[in-house]
Coordinates of C-alpha atoms and ligand atoms in Angstrom, one line a residue:
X185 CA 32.8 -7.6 1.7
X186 CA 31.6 -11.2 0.5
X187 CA 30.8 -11.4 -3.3
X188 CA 28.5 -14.3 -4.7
X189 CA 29.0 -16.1 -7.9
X190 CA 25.7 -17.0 -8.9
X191 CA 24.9 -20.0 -11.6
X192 CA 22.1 -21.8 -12.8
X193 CA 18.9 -21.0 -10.6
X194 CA 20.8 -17.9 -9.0
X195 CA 21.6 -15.7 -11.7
X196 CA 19.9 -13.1 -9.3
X197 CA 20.0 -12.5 -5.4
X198 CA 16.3 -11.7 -4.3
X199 CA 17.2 -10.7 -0.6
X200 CA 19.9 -8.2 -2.4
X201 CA 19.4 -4.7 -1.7
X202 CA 21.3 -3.2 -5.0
X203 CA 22.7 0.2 -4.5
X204 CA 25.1 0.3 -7.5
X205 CA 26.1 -2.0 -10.4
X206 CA 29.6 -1.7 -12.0
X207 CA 30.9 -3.3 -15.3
X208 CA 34.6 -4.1 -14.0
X209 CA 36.7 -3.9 -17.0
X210 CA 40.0 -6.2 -16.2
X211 CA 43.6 -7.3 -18.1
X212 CA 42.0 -10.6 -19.2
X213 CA 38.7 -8.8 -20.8
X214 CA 35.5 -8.4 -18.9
X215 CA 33.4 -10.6 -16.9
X216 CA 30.2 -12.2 -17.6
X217 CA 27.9 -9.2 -16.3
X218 CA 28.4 -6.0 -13.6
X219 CA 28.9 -7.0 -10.4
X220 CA 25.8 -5.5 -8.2
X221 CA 26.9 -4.1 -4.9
X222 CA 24.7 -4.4 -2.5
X223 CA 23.8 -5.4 1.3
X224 CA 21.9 -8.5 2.3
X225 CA 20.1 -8.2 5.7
X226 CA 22.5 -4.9 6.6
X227 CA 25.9 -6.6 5.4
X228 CA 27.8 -5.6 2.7
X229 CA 27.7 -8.2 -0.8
X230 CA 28.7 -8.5 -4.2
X231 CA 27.4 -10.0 -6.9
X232 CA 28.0 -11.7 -10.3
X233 CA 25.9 -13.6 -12.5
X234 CA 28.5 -16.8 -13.7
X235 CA 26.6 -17.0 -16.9
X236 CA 25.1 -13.7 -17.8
X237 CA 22.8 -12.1 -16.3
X238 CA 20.1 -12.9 -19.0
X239 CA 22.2 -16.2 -18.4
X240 CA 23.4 -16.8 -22.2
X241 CA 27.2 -17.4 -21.6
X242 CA 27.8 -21.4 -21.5
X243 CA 30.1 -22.8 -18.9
X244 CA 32.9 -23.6 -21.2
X245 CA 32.9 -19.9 -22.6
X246 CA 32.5 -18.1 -19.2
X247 CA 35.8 -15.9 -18.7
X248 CA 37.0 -17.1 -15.3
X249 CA 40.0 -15.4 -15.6
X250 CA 37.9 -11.9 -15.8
X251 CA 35.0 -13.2 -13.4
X252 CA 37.9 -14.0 -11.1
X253 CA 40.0 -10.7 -11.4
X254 CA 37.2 -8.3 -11.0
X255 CA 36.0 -9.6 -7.6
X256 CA 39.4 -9.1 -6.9
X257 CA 39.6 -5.5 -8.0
X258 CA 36.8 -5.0 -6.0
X259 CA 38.6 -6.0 -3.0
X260 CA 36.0 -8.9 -2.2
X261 CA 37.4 -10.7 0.9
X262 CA 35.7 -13.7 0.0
X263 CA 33.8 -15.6 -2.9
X264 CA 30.7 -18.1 -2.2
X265 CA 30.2 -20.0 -5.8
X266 CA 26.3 -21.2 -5.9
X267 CA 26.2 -24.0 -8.9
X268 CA 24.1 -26.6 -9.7
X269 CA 25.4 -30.4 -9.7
X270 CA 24.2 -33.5 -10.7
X271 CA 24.4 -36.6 -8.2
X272 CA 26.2 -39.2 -8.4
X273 CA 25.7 -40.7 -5.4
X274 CA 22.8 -42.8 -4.2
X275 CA 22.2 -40.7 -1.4
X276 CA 22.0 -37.0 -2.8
X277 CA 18.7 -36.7 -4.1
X278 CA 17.4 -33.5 -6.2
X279 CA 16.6 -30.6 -3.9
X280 CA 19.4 -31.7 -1.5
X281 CA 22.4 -28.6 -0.9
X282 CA 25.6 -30.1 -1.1
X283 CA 28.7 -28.2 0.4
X284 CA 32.0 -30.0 -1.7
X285 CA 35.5 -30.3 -0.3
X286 CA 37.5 -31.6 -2.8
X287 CA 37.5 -31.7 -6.8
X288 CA 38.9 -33.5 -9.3
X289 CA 39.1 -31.8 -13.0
X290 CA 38.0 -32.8 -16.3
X291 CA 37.6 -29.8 -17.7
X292 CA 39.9 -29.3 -20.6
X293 CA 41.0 -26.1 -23.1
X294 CA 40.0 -23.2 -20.4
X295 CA 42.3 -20.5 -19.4
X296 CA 42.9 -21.3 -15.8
X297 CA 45.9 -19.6 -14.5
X298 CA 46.8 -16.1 -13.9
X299 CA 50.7 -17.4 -14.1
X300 CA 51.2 -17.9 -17.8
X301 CA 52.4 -15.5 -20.8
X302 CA 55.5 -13.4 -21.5
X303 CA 57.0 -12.1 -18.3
X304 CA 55.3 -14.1 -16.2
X305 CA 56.6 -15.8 -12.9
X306 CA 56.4 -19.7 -13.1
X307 CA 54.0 -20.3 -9.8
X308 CA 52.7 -23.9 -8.9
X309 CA 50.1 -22.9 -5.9
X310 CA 49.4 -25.4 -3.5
X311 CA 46.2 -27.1 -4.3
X312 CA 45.6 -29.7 -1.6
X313 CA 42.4 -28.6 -0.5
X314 CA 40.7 -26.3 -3.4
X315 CA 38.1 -25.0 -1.1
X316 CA 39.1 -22.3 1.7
X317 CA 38.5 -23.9 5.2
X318 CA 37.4 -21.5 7.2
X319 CA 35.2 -20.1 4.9
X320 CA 33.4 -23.9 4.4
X321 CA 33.3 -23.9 7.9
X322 CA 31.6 -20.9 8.1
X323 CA 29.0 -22.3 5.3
X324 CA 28.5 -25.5 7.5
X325 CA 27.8 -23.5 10.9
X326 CA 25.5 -20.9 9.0
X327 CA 23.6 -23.9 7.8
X328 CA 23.2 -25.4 11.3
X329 CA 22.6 -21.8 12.8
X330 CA 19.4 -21.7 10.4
X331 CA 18.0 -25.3 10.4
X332 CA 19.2 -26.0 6.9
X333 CA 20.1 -29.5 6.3
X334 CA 23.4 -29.8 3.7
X335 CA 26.0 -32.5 3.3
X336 CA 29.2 -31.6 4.5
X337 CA 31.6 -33.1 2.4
X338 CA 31.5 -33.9 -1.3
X339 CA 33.7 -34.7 -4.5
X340 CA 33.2 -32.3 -6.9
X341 CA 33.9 -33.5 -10.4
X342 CA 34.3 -30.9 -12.9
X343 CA 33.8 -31.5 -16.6
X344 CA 33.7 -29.8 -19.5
X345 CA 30.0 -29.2 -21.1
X346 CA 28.0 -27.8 -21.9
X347 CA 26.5 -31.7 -22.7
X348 CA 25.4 -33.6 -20.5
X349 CA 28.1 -36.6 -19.6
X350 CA 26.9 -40.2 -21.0
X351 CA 26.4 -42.8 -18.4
X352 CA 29.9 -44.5 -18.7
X353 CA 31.6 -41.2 -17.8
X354 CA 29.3 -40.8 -15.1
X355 CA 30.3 -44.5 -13.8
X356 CA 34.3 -43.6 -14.3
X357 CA 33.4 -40.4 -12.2
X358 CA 32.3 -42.6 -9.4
X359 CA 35.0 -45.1 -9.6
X360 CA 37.4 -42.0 -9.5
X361 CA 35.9 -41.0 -5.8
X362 CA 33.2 -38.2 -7.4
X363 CA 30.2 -37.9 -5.7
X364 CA 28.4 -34.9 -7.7
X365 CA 29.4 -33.5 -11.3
X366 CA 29.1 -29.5 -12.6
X367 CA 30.5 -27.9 -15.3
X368 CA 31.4 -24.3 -13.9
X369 CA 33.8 -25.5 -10.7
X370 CA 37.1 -25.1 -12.6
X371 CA 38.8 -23.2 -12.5
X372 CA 36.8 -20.9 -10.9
X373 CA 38.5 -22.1 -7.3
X374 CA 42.1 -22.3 -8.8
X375 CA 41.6 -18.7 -9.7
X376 CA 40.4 -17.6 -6.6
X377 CA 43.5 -19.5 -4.6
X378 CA 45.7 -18.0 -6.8
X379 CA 44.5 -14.3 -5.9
X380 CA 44.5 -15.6 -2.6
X381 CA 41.0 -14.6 -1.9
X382 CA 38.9 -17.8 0.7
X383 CA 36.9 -19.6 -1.8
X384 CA 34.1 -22.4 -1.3
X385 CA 30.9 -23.9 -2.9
X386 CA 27.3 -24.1 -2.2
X387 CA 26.3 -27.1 -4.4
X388 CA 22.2 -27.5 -5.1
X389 CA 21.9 -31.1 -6.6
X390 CA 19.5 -30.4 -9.7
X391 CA 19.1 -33.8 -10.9
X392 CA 20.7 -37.1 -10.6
X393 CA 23.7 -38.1 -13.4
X394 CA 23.3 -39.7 -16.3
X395 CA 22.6 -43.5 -16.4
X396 CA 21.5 -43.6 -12.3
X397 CA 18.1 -43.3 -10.8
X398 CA 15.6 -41.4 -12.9
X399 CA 18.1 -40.5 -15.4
X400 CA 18.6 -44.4 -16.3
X401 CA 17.4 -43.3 -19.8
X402 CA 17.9 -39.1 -20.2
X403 CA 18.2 -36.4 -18.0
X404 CA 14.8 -34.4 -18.2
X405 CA 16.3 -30.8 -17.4
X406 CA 12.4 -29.6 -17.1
X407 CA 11.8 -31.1 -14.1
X408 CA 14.4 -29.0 -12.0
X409 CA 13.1 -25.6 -11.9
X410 CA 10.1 -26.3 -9.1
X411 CA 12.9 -28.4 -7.0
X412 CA 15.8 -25.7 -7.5
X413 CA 13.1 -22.9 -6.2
X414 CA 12.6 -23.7 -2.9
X415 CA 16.5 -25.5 -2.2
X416 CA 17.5 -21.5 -3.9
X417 CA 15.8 -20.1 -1.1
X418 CA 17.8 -22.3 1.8
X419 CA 20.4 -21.2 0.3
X420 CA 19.6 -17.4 0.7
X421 CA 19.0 -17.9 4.0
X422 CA 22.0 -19.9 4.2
X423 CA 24.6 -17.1 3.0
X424 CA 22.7 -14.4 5.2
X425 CA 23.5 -16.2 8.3
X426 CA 26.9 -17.1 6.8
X427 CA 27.4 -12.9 6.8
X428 CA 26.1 -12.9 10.5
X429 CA 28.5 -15.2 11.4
X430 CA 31.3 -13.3 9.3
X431 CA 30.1 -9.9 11.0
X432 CA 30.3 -12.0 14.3
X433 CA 33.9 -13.6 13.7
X434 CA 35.5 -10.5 12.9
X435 CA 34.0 -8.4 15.8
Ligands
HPA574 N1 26.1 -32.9 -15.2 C1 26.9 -31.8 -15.3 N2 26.6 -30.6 -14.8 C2 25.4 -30.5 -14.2 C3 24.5 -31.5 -14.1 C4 24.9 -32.8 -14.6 O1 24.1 -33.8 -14.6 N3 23.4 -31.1 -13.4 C5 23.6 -29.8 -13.2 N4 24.8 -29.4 -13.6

């Protein structure tokens, strides 16, 4: 069974059939909402709202570490994380679906490792590529299966929130190889590597960063609604065929 994090825009699945919900208490405290169990056109899902599911829980007070261990206790075999990003880069323009391969971390201050505290084994976990590869590959084929254009490689830059990032972080961002920013990527993907459970993004570019295009002078939040409906809806689509295509794989 798949699970979905959902963020921003997705803090419910409409094509999920719910037939039970199920507030996962874990050893690091409990996660932002129940995880729905469900089935999307006939294959099993889970889900869980990253923020709440009246969407109250800001990214740098989300328990990852309980988010992360509950999906595990619920013996997901995989986790698809649906955020919102800015863009950084010229040529990702609002609306556009983004699927990231790589991150770099600004976060700072959030518990981000199961291997830590008295007793603990000292673990360094390979890191190299953050996102599970099959899994992304199984995002990019879904997305050509249904006709739904995404970009197929992106740096993810992580930061800290939940403000907005001034226009000279935004230009150090770029100069350090970023090509979108979010504030809910880490360590959501350590976390999952470190359970050993596949792992990779669907990114939906809300608005461009600060200080570039439209956001020379502020980022107007209100505008992104309209534009995050319809690219929400692609990327509905987008995980059903990704299940297919699981379904298919494994048979
Ligand atoms: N910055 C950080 N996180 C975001 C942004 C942004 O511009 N847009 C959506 N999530």
């Amino acid at each position: 069974m798949f699970a979905v994090i959902g963020g921003s825009g997705l803090s419910q699945l409409e094509n999920l059939n719910v037939t039970r919900r199920e507030i996962i208490r874990t050893p690091y405290g409990d996660p932002s909402s129940a995880v729905l169990f469900g089935d999307m056109a006939g294959y099993p899902v889970a889900f869980l709202a990253r923020h709440g599911h009246a969407h109250t829980i800001p990214p740098h007070e989300i328990n990852y570490r309980a988010n992360i261990k509950a999906l595990s206790q619920a013996g997901v075999s995989g986790i698809v994380s649906v955020a919102s990003v800015g863009s950084i880069h010229h040529g990702l323009t609002p609306g556009d679906i983004v699927i990231p391969h790589q991150i770099i971390d600004y976060t700072w201050g959030r518990k981000s490792t199961y291997f830590e505290g008295r007793g603990a084994t000292v673990k360094h976990v390979d890191f190299t590529e953050p996102y599970d590869k099959k899994l992304r590959c199984r995002l990019l084929e879904a997305a050509h299966a249904a006709g739904i254009r995404v970009r197929d490689f992106a740096v993810y830059a992580a930061t800290q929130g939940p403000r907005l990032e001034t226009a000279a972080e935004i230009d150090r961002f770029e100069k350090d190889g970023a090509n979108v920013v979010g504030m809910t990527g880490m360590p959501e993907a350590i976390l999952a590597r470190e359970l050993d459970i596949p792992y990779a993004a669907i990114n939906v570019v809300a608005n461009y960063a600060a200080g570039r295009a439209d956001s020379r002078d502020g980022i107007r939040f209100e505008l992104t609604p309209d534009i995050l409906r319809e690219s929400m809806k692609q990327i509905r689509t987008l995980i059903e065929k990704a299940l297919e295509h699981d379904s298919q794989s494994r048979s």
